[in-house]
Tab-separated table of C-alpha atoms and ligand atoms in Angstrom:
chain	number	residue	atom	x	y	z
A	1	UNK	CA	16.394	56.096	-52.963
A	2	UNK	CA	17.375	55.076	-49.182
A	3	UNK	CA	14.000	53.553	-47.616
A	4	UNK	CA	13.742	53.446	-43.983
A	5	UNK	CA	13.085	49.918	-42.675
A	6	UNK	CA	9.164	51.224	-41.169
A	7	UNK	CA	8.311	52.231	-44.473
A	8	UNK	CA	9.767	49.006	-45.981
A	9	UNK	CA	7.872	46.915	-43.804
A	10	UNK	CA	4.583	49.055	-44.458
A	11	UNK	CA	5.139	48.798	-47.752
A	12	UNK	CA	5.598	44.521	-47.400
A	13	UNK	CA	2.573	44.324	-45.313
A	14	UNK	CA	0.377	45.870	-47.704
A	15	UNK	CA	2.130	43.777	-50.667
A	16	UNK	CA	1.689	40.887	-49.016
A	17	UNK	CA	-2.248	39.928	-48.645
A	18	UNK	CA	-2.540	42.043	-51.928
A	19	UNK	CA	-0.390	39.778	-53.338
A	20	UNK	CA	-1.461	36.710	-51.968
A	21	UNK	CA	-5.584	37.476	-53.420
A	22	UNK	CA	-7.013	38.531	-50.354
A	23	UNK	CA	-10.581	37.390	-52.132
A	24	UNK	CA	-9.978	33.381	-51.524
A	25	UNK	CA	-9.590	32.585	-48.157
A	26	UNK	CA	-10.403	30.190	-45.313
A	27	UNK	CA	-10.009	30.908	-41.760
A	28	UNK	CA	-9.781	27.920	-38.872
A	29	UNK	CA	-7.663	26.996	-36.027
A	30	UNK	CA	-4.103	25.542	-36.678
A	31	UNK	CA	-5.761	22.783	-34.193
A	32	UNK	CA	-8.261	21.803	-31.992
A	33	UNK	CA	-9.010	19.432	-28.899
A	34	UNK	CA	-11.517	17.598	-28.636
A	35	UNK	CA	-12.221	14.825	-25.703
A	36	UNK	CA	-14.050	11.501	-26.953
A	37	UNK	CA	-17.327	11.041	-27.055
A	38	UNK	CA	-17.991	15.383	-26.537
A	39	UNK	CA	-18.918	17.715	-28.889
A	40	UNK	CA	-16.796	20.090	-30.406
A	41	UNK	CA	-17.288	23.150	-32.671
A	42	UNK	CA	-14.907	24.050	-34.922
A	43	UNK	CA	-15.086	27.917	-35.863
A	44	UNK	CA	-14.414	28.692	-39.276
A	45	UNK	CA	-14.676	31.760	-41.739
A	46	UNK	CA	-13.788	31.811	-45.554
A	47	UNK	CA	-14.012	34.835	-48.123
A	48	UNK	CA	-13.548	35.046	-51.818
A	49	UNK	CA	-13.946	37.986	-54.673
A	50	UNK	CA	-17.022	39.999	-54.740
A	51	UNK	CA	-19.564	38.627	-57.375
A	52	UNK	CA	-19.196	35.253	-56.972
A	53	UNK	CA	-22.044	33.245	-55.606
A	54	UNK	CA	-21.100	29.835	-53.383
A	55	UNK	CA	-22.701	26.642	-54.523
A	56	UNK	CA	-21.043	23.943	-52.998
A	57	UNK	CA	-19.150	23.383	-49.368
A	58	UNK	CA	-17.063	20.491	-48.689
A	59	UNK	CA	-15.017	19.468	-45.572
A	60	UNK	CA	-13.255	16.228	-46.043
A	61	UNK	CA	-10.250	14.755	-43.652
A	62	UNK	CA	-6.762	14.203	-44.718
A	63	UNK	CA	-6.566	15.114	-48.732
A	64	UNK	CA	-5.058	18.823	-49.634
A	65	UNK	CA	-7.846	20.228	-52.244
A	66	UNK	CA	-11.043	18.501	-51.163
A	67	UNK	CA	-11.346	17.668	-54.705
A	68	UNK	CA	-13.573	15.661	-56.888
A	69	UNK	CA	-14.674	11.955	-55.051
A	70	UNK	CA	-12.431	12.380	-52.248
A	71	UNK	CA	-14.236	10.926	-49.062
A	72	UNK	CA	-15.621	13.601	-47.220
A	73	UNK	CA	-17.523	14.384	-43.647
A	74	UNK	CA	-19.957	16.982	-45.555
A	75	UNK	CA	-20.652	17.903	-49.025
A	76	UNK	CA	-23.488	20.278	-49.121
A	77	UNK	CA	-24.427	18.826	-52.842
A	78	UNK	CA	-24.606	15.197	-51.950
A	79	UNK	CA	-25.787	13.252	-49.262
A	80	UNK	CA	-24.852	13.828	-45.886
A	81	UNK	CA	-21.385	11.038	-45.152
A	82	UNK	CA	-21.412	11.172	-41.803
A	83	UNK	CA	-24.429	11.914	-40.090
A	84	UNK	CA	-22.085	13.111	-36.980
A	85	UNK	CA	-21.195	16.160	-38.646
A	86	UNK	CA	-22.952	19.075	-38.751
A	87	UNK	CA	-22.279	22.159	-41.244
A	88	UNK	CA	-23.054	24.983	-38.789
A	89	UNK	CA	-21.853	27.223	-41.789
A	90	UNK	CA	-23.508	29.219	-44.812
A	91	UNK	CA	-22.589	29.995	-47.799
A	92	UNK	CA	-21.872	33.559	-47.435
A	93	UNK	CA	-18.709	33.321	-45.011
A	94	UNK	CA	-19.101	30.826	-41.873
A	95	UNK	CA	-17.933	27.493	-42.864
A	96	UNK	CA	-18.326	25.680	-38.874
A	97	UNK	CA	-18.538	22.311	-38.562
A	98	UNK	CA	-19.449	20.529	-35.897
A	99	UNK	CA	-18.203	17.138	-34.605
A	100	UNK	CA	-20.721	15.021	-32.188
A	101	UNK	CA	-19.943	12.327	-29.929
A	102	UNK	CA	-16.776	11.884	-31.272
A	103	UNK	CA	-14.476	9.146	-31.562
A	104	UNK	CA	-10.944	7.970	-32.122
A	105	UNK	CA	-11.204	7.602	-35.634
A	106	UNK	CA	-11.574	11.296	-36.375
A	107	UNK	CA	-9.073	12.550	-35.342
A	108	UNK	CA	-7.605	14.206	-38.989
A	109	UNK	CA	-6.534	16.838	-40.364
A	110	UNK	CA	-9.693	18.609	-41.966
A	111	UNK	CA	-10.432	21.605	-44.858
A	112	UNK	CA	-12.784	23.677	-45.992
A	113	UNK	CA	-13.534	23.301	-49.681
A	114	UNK	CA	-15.878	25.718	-51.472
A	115	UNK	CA	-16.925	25.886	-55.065
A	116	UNK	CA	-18.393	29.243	-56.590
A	117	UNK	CA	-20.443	30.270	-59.944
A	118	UNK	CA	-17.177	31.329	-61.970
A	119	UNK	CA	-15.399	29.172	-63.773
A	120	UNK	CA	-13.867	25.984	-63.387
A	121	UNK	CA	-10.714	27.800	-61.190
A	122	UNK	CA	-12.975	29.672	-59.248
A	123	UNK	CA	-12.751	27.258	-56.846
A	124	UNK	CA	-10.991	27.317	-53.475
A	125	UNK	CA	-9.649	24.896	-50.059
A	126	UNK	CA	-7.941	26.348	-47.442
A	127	UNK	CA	-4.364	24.573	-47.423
A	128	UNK	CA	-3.413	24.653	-43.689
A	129	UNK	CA	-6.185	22.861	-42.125
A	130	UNK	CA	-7.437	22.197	-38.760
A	131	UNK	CA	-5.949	19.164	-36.945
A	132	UNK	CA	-8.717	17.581	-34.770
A	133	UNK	CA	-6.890	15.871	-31.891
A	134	UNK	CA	-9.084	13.197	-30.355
A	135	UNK	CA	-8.021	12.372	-26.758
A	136	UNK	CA	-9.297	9.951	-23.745
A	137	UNK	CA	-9.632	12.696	-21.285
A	138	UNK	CA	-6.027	13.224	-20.477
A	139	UNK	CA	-5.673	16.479	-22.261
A	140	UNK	CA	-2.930	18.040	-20.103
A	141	UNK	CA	0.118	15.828	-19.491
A	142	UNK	CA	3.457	17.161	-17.276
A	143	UNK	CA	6.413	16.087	-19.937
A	144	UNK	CA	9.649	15.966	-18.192
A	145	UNK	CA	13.388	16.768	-19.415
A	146	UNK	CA	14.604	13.653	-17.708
A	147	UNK	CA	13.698	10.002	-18.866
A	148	UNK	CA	12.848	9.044	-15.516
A	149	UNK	CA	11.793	10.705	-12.476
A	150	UNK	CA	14.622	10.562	-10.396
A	151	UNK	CA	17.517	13.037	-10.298
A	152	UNK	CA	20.413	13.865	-8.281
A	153	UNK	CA	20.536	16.279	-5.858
A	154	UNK	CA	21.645	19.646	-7.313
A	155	UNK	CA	21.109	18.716	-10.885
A	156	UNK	CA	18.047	20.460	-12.920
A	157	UNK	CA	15.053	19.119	-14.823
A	158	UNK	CA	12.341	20.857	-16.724
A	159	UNK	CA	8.818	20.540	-16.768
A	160	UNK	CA	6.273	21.189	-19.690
A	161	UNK	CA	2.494	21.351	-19.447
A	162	UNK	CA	1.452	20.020	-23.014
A	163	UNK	CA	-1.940	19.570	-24.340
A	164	UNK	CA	-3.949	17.637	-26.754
A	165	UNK	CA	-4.416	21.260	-28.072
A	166	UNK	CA	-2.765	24.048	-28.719
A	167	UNK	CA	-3.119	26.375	-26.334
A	168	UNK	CA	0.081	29.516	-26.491
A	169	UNK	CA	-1.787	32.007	-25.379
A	170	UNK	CA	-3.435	30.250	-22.459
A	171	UNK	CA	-2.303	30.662	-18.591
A	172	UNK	CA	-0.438	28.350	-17.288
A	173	UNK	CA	-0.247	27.352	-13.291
A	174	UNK	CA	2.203	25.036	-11.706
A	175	UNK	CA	1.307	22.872	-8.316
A	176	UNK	CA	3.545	20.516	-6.350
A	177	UNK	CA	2.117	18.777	-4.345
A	178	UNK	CA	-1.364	20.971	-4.942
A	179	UNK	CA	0.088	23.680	-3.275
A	180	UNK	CA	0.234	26.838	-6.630
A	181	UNK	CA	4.145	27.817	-6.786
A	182	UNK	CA	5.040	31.315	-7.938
A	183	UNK	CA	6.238	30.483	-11.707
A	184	UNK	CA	3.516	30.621	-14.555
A	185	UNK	CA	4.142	29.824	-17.765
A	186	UNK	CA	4.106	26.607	-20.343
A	187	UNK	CA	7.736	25.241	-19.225
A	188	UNK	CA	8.594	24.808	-15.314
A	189	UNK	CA	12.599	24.705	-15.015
A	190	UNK	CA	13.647	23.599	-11.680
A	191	UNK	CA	17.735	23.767	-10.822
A	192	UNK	CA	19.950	23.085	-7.787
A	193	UNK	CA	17.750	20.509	-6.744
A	194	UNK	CA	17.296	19.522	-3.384
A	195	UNK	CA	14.688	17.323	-1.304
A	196	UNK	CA	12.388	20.238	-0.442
A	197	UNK	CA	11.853	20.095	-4.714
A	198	UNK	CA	10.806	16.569	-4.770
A	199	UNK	CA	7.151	15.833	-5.141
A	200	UNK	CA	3.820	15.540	-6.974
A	201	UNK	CA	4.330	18.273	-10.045
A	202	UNK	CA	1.237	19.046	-11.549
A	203	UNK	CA	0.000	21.510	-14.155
A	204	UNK	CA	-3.610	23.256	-15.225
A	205	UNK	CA	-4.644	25.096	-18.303
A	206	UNK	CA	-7.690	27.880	-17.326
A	207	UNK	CA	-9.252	27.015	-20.295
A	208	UNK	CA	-9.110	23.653	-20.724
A	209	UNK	CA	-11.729	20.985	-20.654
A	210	UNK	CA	-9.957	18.867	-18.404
A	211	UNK	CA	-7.689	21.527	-16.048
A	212	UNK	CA	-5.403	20.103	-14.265
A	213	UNK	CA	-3.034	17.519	-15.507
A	214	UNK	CA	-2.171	13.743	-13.719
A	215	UNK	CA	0.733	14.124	-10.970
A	216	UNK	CA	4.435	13.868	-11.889
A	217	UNK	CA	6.503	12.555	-9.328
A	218	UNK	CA	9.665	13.994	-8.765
A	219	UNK	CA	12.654	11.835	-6.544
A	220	UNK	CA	15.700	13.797	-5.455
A	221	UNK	CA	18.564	11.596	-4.734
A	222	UNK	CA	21.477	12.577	-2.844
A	223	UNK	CA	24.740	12.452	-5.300
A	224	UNK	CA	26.829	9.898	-4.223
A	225	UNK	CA	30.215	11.645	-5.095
A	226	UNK	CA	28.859	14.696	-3.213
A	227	UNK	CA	27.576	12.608	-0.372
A	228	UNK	CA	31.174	10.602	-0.331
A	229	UNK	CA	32.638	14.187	-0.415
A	230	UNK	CA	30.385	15.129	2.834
A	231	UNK	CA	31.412	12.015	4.678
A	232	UNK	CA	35.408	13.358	4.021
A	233	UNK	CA	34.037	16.173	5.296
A	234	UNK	CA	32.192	15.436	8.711
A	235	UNK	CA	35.142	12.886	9.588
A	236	UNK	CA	37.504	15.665	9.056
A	237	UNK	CA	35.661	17.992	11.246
A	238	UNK	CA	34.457	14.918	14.366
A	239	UNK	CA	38.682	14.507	14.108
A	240	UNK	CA	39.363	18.248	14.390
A	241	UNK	CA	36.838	18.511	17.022
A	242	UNK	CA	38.193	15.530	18.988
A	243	UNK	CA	41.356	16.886	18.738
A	244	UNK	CA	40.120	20.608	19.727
A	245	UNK	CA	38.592	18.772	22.860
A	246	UNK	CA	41.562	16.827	23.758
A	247	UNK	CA	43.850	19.743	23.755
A	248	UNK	CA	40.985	21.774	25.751
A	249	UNK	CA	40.847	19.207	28.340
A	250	UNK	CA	44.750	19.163	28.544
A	251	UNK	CA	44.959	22.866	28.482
A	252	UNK	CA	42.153	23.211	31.309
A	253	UNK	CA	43.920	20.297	33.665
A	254	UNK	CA	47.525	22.554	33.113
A	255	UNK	CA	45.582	25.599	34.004
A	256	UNK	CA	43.597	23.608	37.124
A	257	UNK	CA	47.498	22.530	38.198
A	258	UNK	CA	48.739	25.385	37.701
A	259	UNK	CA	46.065	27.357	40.108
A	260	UNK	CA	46.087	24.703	42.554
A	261	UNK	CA	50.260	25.196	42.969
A	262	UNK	CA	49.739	28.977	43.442
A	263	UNK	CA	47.173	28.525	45.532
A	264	UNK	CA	49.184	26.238	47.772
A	265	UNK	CA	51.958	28.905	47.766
A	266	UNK	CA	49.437	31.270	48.332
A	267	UNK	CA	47.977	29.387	51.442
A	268	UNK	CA	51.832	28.483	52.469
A	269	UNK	CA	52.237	32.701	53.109
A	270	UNK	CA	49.072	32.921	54.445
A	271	UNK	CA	49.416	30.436	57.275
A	272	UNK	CA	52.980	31.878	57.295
A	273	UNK	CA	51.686	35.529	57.431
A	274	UNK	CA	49.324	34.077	59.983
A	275	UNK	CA	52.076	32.507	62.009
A	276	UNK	CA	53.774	35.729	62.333
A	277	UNK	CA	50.513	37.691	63.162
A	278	UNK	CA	49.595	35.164	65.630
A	279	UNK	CA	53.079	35.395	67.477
A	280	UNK	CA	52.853	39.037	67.760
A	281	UNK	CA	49.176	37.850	69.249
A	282	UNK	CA	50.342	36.279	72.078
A	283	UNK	CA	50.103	38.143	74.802
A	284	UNK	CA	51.886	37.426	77.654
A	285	UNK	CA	51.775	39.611	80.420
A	286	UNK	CA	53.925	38.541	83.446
A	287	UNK	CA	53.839	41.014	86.857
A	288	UNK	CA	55.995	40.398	89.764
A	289	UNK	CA	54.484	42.294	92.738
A	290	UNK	CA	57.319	42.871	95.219
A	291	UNK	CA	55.295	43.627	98.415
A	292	UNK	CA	57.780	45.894	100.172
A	293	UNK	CA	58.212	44.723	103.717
A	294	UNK	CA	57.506	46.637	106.783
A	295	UNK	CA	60.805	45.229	108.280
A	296	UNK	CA	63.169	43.579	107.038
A	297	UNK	CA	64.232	42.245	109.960
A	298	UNK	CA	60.879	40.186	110.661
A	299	UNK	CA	60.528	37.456	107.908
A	300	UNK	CA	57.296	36.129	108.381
A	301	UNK	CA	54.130	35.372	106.489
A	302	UNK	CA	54.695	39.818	105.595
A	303	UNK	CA	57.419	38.828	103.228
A	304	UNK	CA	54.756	37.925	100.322
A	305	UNK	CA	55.277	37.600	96.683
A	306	UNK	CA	52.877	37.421	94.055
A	307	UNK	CA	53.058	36.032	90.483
A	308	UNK	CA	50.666	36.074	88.270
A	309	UNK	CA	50.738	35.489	84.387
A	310	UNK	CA	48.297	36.204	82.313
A	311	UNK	CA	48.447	34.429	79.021
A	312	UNK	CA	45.790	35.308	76.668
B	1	LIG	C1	-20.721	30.847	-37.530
B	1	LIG	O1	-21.809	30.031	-37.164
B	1	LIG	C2	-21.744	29.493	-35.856
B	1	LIG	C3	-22.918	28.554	-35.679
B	1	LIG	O2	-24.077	29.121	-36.050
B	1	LIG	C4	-21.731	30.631	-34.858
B	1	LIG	O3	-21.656	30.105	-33.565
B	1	LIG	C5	-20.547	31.533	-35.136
B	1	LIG	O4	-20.565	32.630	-34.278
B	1	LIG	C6	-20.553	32.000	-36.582
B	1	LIG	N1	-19.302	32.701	-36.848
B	1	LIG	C7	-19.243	33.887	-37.413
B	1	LIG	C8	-17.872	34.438	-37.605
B	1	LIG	O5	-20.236	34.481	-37.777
């Protein structure tokens, strides 16, 4: 028979915790923060078979069963160890324990240990644990790709907001220089660098203790075999533009020469235009009056002659 990979996986999921005894089981976070010297609750469920009655609770730090003398924070049959924890718990199905004023020393990996009525294997820790991570306030921290904090122009680093606890499903907000930038997210990858990148890089968890992470300085330096390659470049182009000016500036005087020599011809049959203009100009009227004489015969002052010339 051919079985469809839904049905399969149907079929696995309800193997699987039936398979596993669903009846024994303890519930707590994979880890948890806490900041010295607070308090912190640590939630924590645990179930076992019907008909079993729970007589003794145990959380103890670092040791996989819980078992026998191994030093523990509670044990609900003895005397309390360590009058800093609290068993919030009962012995039905809330095992929380609660840590006050805490301090470096505990931070461990602690379990959940209960003991029921049955016989001697009716007995049961939870195996994963909860890892209590003790920190001195700084419980987000920008982590970079790079071991230092400088990096060349163009190149690409990454940034990750960690934390003293886990925290996947939290939101994650990304600042330089406290102004919010666009990307979300646990990892910050910055490329193609350039100065407008560098800065203070910071980072805040909404639902952390302590939100916002210390500054991370980022330097952008200018790659020297790029920058060499730029100096090629603008040398190149204050030449070519030298050379564009020179030739301009020749070009421009030809041109000036040039217009100056027509203009000279120009002028030259102009004034010679004007020469000829001005010669058919002038004017020159001359009238000879011939008086005619009464008699010839009688020169005298009669015999008259006029000239007169009018040159304009
Ligand atoms: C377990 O007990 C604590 C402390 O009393 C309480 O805050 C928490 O809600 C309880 N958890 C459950 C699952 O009942």
């Amino acid at each position: 028979m051919k079985m469809n990979p839904w049905t399969l996986s149907v079929l696995l999921l309800l193997a699987g915790p039936l398979g596993a005894d669903p009846g024994w089981h303890v519930e707590y976070p994979d880890s948890f923060c806490v900041v010295e010297g607070s308090t912190a609750t640590i939630p924590c469920s645990f179930t076992h078979p019907a008909g079993l009655r729970v007589e003794r609770v145990v959380w103890c730090p670092n040791h996989k069963f819980c078992s026998g003398t191994t030093p523990n924070v509670y044990d609900s049959s003895n005397v309390r160890a360590d009058s800093r924890f609290l068993y919030l718990g009962d012995r039905v199905r809330n095992c929380t324990l609660k840590i006050i004023k805490t301090v470096k020393q505990d931070a461990a990996t602690y379990r959940f240990r209960f003991e029921t009525n049955g016989n001697k294997y009716n007995k049961y820790t939870g195996r994963k644990g909860v890892r209590v991570n003790v920190t001195n306030g700084e419980v987000v921290k920008v982590r970079s790709s790079v071991t230092d904090n400088v990096v060349k122009e163009g190149g690409q680093v990454t940034l990750t907001c960690t934390s003293a606890c886990s925290f996947h499903q939290l939101d994650v907000h990304w600042y330089r220089n406290g102004h919010v930038l666009s990307e979300t997210g646990p990892a910050l990858h910055l490329s193609y660098l350039t100065n407008d990148d560098a800065g203070d890089y910071t980072c805040s968890l909404d639902s952390s203790w302590q939100k916002t992470s210390a500054p991370w300085s980022l330097v952008v330096v200018e790659d020297e075999e790029k920058s060499g390659w730029r100096v090629t470049v603008s040398v190149v182009s204050v030449l070519l533009a030298v050379i564009l000016l020179l030739a301009g500036l020749v070009f421009a005087k030809r041109r000036h020469a040039q217009k100056k020599a027509s203009e000279v011809i120009q002028k030259q049959e102009v004034d010679r235009k004007q020469e000829a203009v001005g010669a058919s100009d002038e004017v020159s009227y001359a009238t000879v009056h011939f008086k005619p004489s009464s008699s010839r015969s009688a020169p005298g002052p009669e015999h008259e002659t006029v000239y007169s010339e009018v040159v304009r």
